[in-house]
PDB file of C-alpha atoms in Angstrom:
ATOM      1  CA  MET A  10      49.043  83.998  59.665  1.00 77.00           C
ATOM      2  CA  GLN A  11      51.512  86.831  60.166  1.00 78.00           C
ATOM      3  CA  VAL A  12      50.044  88.755  57.226  1.00 83.00           C
ATOM      4  CA  GLY A  13      46.526  88.388  58.625  1.00 85.00           C
ATOM      5  CA  PHE A  14      47.565  89.705  62.009  1.00 81.00           C
ATOM      6  CA  ILE A  15      49.451  92.584  60.390  1.00 83.00           C
ATOM      7  CA  ALA A  16      46.308  93.536  58.470  1.00 86.00           C
ATOM      8  CA  LEU A  17      44.212  93.313  61.640  1.00 83.00           C
ATOM      9  CA  GLU A  18      46.627  95.372  63.713  1.00 83.00           C
ATOM     10  CA  THR A  19      47.201  98.095  61.129  1.00 84.00           C
ATOM     11  CA  GLY A  20      43.467  98.345  60.484  1.00 85.00           C
ATOM     12  CA  SER A  21      42.681  98.584  64.188  1.00 82.00           C
ATOM     13  CA  GLY A  22      45.393 101.080  65.066  1.00 81.00           C
ATOM     14  CA  ARG A  23      46.105 104.654  64.172  1.00 84.00           C
ATOM     15  CA  ALA A  24      47.829 105.542  60.902  1.00 86.00           C
ATOM     16  CA  LYS A  25      50.876 106.960  62.682  1.00 85.00           C
ATOM     17  CA  ASN A  26      51.681 103.517  64.112  1.00 82.00           C
ATOM     18  CA  VAL A  27      51.622 101.467  60.885  1.00 86.00           C
ATOM     19  CA  ARG A  28      55.423 101.424  60.475  1.00 87.00           C
ATOM     20  CA  ASN A  29      55.824 100.501  64.117  1.00 84.00           C
ATOM     21  CA  ILE A  30      53.388  97.571  63.738  1.00 85.00           C
ATOM     22  CA  LEU A  31      55.119  96.323  60.586  1.00 87.00           C
ATOM     23  CA  LEU A  32      58.545  96.434  62.222  1.00 87.00           C
ATOM     24  CA  LYS A  33      57.215  94.768  65.362  1.00 87.00           C
ATOM     25  CA  ASN A  34      55.758  91.867  63.379  1.00 87.00           C
ATOM     26  CA  LEU A  35      58.952  91.454  61.351  1.00 89.00           C
ATOM     27  CA  LEU A  36      60.998  91.346  64.558  1.00 88.00           C
ATOM     28  CA  ASP A  37      58.481  88.900  65.976  1.00 88.00           C
ATOM     29  CA  ALA A  38      58.964  86.423  63.136  1.00 89.00           C
ATOM     30  CA  MET A  39      62.767  86.687  63.178  1.00 92.00           C
ATOM     31  CA  LEU A  40      63.187  86.441  66.950  1.00 93.00           C
ATOM     32  CA  THR A  41      60.701  83.597  67.264  1.00 93.00           C
ATOM     33  CA  THR A  42      62.603  81.626  64.628  1.00 92.00           C
ATOM     34  CA  LEU A  43      65.943  82.073  66.379  1.00 94.00           C
ATOM     35  CA  CYS A  44      64.647  81.446  69.899  1.00 94.00           C
ATOM     36  CA  TRP A  45      62.614  78.375  68.966  1.00 93.00           C
ATOM     37  CA  TRP A  46      65.542  76.910  67.034  1.00 91.00           C
ATOM     38  CA  ALA A  47      68.091  77.548  69.789  1.00 93.00           C
ATOM     39  CA  LEU A  48      66.168  76.922  73.013  1.00 94.00           C
ATOM     40  CA  GLY A  49      62.410  76.616  72.691  1.00 92.00           C
ATOM     41  CA  TYR A  50      62.126  73.271  70.923  1.00 91.00           C
ATOM     42  CA  ALA A  51      64.584  71.652  73.330  1.00 91.00           C
ATOM     43  CA  PHE A  52      62.778  72.958  76.409  1.00 93.00           C
ATOM     44  CA  ALA A  53      59.429  71.839  74.979  1.00 90.00           C
ATOM     45  CA  TYR A  54      60.217  68.421  73.494  1.00 89.00           C
ATOM     46  CA  GLY A  55      63.640  67.416  74.817  1.00 88.00           C
ATOM     47  CA  GLN A  56      64.129  64.571  77.280  1.00 88.00           C
ATOM     48  CA  SER A  57      62.160  65.410  80.382  1.00 88.00           C
ATOM     49  CA  ALA A  58      63.923  66.511  83.567  1.00 90.00           C
ATOM     50  CA  GLY A  59      61.490  65.369  86.218  1.00 88.00           C
ATOM     51  CA  GLY A  60      58.544  66.287  84.039  1.00 87.00           C
ATOM     52  CA  LEU A  61      59.284  70.001  84.373  1.00 90.00           C
ATOM     53  CA  ILE A  62      61.348  70.957  81.331  1.00 93.00           C
ATOM     54  CA  GLY A  63      63.198  69.386  78.420  1.00 90.00           C
ATOM     55  CA  TYR A  64      66.977  69.343  78.589  1.00 90.00           C
ATOM     56  CA  SER A  65      68.212  67.923  75.278  1.00 87.00           C
ATOM     57  CA  GLY A  66      68.166  68.922  71.628  1.00 84.00           C
ATOM     58  CA  PHE A  67      69.346  72.511  71.824  1.00 89.00           C
ATOM     59  CA  PHE A  68      70.071  74.199  68.484  1.00 89.00           C
ATOM     60  CA  TYR A  69      67.802  71.761  66.685  1.00 82.00           C
ATOM     61  CA  GLU A  70      69.630  69.673  64.093  1.00 74.00           C
ATOM     62  CA  GLY A  71      66.888  67.478  62.638  1.00 65.00           C
ATOM     63  CA  GLU A  72      67.451  65.322  59.596  1.00 59.00           C
ATOM     64  CA  VAL A  73      66.677  67.119  56.341  1.00 56.00           C
ATOM     65  CA  SER A  74      65.523  63.911  54.679  1.00 59.00           C
ATOM     66  CA  GLY A  75      62.767  61.676  55.957  1.00 60.00           C
ATOM     67  CA  GLY A  76      60.517  64.437  57.259  1.00 62.00           C
ATOM     68  CA  GLN A  77      62.279  64.849  60.617  1.00 66.00           C
ATOM     69  CA  GLN A  78      61.942  68.629  60.411  1.00 74.00           C
ATOM     70  CA  ARG A  79      58.118  68.500  60.247  1.00 77.00           C
ATOM     71  CA  PRO A  80      57.535  68.312  64.038  1.00 81.00           C
ATOM     72  CA  TRP A  81      59.915  71.234  64.548  1.00 83.00           C
ATOM     73  CA  PHE A  82      58.157  73.367  61.949  1.00 85.00           C
ATOM     74  CA  LEU A  83      54.670  72.556  63.265  1.00 85.00           C
ATOM     75  CA  SER A  84      55.625  73.417  66.828  1.00 87.00           C
ATOM     76  CA  PHE A  85      57.365  76.552  65.546  1.00 89.00           C
ATOM     77  CA  THR A  86      54.087  77.732  63.976  1.00 88.00           C
ATOM     78  CA  PHE A  87      52.381  77.364  67.355  1.00 87.00           C
ATOM     79  CA  ALA A  88      55.126  79.446  68.987  1.00 89.00           C
ATOM     80  CA  VAL A  89      54.721  82.134  66.333  1.00 88.00           C
ATOM     81  CA  ALA A  90      50.953  82.114  66.839  1.00 85.00           C
ATOM     82  CA  CYS A  91      51.394  82.531  70.585  1.00 84.00           C
ATOM     83  CA  CYS A  92      53.562  85.601  70.114  1.00 84.00           C
ATOM     84  CA  VAL A  93      51.542  87.173  67.307  1.00 84.00           C
ATOM     85  CA  ILE A  94      48.335  86.972  69.378  1.00 82.00           C
ATOM     86  CA  VAL A  95      50.141  89.036  71.970  1.00 78.00           C
ATOM     87  CA  SER A  96      51.284  91.436  69.277  1.00 79.00           C
ATOM     88  CA  GLY A  97      47.686  92.373  68.579  1.00 75.00           C
ATOM     89  CA  CYS A  98      46.952  92.806  72.274  1.00 74.00           C
ATOM     90  CA  LEU A  99      49.903  95.110  72.816  1.00 74.00           C
ATOM     91  CA  ALA A 100      49.514  97.260  69.697  1.00 73.00           C
ATOM     92  CA  GLU A 101      49.778 100.913  70.775  1.00 75.00           C
ATOM     93  CA  ARG A 102      50.131  99.878  74.422  1.00 73.00           C
ATOM     94  CA  THR A 103      53.886  99.378  74.759  1.00 75.00           C
ATOM     95  CA  ARG A 104      57.058 100.856  73.382  1.00 77.00           C
ATOM     96  CA  LEU A 105      58.622  99.137  70.380  1.00 78.00           C
ATOM     97  CA  MET A 106      61.742  97.922  72.204  1.00 81.00           C
ATOM     98  CA  VAL A 107      59.737  96.219  74.964  1.00 82.00           C
ATOM     99  CA  TYR A 108      58.007  93.814  72.584  1.00 84.00           C
ATOM    100  CA  PRO A 109      61.182  92.016  71.345  1.00 88.00           C
ATOM    101  CA  VAL A 110      62.147  91.329  74.966  1.00 88.00           C
ATOM    102  CA  TYR A 111      58.700  89.870  75.523  1.00 86.00           C
ATOM    103  CA  THR A 112      58.980  87.753  72.351  1.00 89.00           C
ATOM    104  CA  VAL A 113      62.309  86.281  73.450  1.00 92.00           C
ATOM    105  CA  MET A 114      61.044  85.458  76.947  1.00 91.00           C
ATOM    106  CA  VAL A 115      57.843  83.819  75.714  1.00 89.00           C
ATOM    107  CA  THR A 116      59.391  81.917  72.793  1.00 91.00           C
ATOM    108  CA  ALA A 117      62.516  80.722  74.606  1.00 92.00           C
ATOM    109  CA  PHE A 118      61.122  79.984  78.057  1.00 92.00           C
ATOM    110  CA  VAL A 119      57.443  80.488  78.937  1.00 89.00           C
ATOM    111  CA  HIS A 120      55.722  78.848  75.948  1.00 90.00           C
ATOM    112  CA  PRO A 121      58.125  75.869  75.737  1.00 92.00           C
ATOM    113  CA  ILE A 122      57.729  75.050  79.421  1.00 91.00           C
ATOM    114  CA  LEU A 123      53.944  75.230  79.161  1.00 89.00           C
ATOM    115  CA  VAL A 124      54.067  73.067  76.031  1.00 89.00           C
ATOM    116  CA  HIS A 125      56.214  70.521  77.850  1.00 90.00           C
ATOM    117  CA  TRP A 126      53.748  70.362  80.726  1.00 88.00           C
ATOM    118  CA  ILE A 127      50.698  69.972  78.474  1.00 86.00           C
ATOM    119  CA  TRP A 128      51.796  68.104  75.341  1.00 84.00           C
ATOM    120  CA  VAL A 129      54.556  65.749  76.569  1.00 84.00           C
ATOM    121  CA  ASP A 130      53.364  62.444  78.049  1.00 83.00           C
ATOM    122  CA  SER A 131      56.102  62.295  80.693  1.00 85.00           C
ATOM    123  CA  SER A 132      55.400  65.768  82.127  1.00 86.00           C
ATOM    124  CA  TRP A 133      54.446  66.242  85.759  1.00 88.00           C
ATOM    125  CA  VAL A 134      50.911  67.296  84.811  1.00 83.00           C
ATOM    126  CA  ASN A 135      50.234  64.197  82.725  1.00 80.00           C
ATOM    127  CA  THR A 136      51.702  61.811  85.313  1.00 83.00           C
ATOM    128  CA  LEU A 137      49.495  63.023  88.185  1.00 83.00           C
ATOM    129  CA  SER A 138      46.719  60.677  87.157  1.00 72.00           C
ATOM    130  CA  GLN A 139      45.664  58.448  84.311  1.00 73.00           C
ATOM    131  CA  CYS A 140      43.876  61.389  82.692  1.00 74.00           C
ATOM    132  CA  ARG A 141      45.744  63.573  80.235  1.00 75.00           C
ATOM    133  CA  VAL A 142      45.380  67.281  79.730  1.00 76.00           C
ATOM    134  CA  LEU A 143      43.098  67.918  76.775  1.00 75.00           C
ATOM    135  CA  ASP A 144      44.269  70.908  74.807  1.00 75.00           C
ATOM    136  CA  PHE A 145      42.120  71.284  71.727  1.00 73.00           C
ATOM    137  CA  ALA A 146      43.850  73.222  68.925  1.00 71.00           C
ATOM    138  CA  GLY A 147      46.287  74.840  71.336  1.00 72.00           C
ATOM    139  CA  GLY A 148      43.534  76.370  73.445  1.00 75.00           C
ATOM    140  CA  LEU A 149      45.678  76.408  76.564  1.00 77.00           C
ATOM    141  CA  ALA A 150      49.289  76.281  75.373  1.00 75.00           C
ATOM    142  CA  VAL A 151      48.835  78.892  72.647  1.00 78.00           C
ATOM    143  CA  HIS A 152      45.670  80.933  72.979  1.00 74.00           C
ATOM    144  CA  ALA A 153      45.421  81.310  76.755  1.00 74.00           C
ATOM    145  CA  LEU A 154      49.108  82.179  77.017  1.00 74.00           C
ATOM    146  CA  GLY A 155      48.711  84.608  74.132  1.00 68.00           C
ATOM    147  CA  GLU A 156      45.862  86.474  75.776  1.00 68.00           C
ATOM    148  CA  TRP A 157      47.104  87.192  79.307  1.00 67.00           C
ATOM    149  CA  PRO A 158      48.972  90.399  78.312  1.00 61.00           C
ATOM    150  CA  LEU A 159      45.657  91.808  77.085  1.00 62.00           C
ATOM    151  CA  TYR A 160      44.938  92.693  80.683  1.00 63.00           C
ATOM    152  CA  SER A 161      48.337  94.244  81.322  1.00 58.00           C
ATOM    153  CA  GLN A 162      47.859  97.906  80.476  1.00 56.00           C
ATOM    154  CA  PRO A 163      45.176 100.027  78.795  1.00 56.00           C
ATOM    155  CA  ALA A 164      45.917 101.761  75.510  1.00 54.00           C
ATOM    156  CA  SER A 165      47.788 104.935  76.390  1.00 52.00           C
ATOM    157  CA  HIS A 166      45.867 107.147  73.979  1.00 52.00           C
ATOM    158  CA  SER A 167      42.491 106.003  75.314  1.00 52.00           C
ATOM    159  CA  TYR A 168      42.725 105.881  79.081  1.00 51.00           C
ATOM    160  CA  ARG A 169      45.713 107.904  80.219  1.00 53.00           C
ATOM    161  CA  GLU A 170      45.874 111.543  81.043  1.00 58.00           C
ATOM    162  CA  PRO A 171      47.985 113.663  78.678  1.00 56.00           C
ATOM    163  CA  GLY A 172      51.568 113.840  79.873  1.00 56.00           C
ATOM    164  CA  SER A 173      51.454 110.710  82.036  1.00 54.00           C
ATOM    165  CA  VAL A 174      54.366 108.315  81.759  1.00 51.00           C
ATOM    166  CA  THR A 175      54.060 104.833  80.211  1.00 52.00           C
ATOM    167  CA  TRP A 176      56.872 102.776  81.738  1.00 49.00           C
ATOM    168  CA  TRP A 177      56.685  99.694  79.542  1.00 49.00           C
TER     169      TRP A 177
END
């Protein structure tokens, strides 16, 4: 999936930004891996603290045998997808060093909390009534969260006056 998004972003952007896009996507994969391993999985799927957030299982240590790592890896791919969707939205709109900060915040905190609310049976959202939240193929927890930055700032080369300052 990363390679497909890299191809899309480099094909949609200007030639001068290709290196920037490649580095951004490499940082995205590395930071998402570290953040999901250390914090994200625990906040998403750990024992529920009042249905708001998970509080156990930090620095995931699943069994290597018996397929215990499969749920971690599947949920990790959703976290990567959430961040890489944003990568395409923010191509040529932000500075390179802003995007890693965004990746850490989304992968370690925002996405896991939303996942906990939607996909965990004991969350506050799912205990409000007998009905559960229906999230087909990550439509809410991945895709909706991945698209909100699209509305954050127009592309600087398209809509800004020459010489104006882009703060983030």
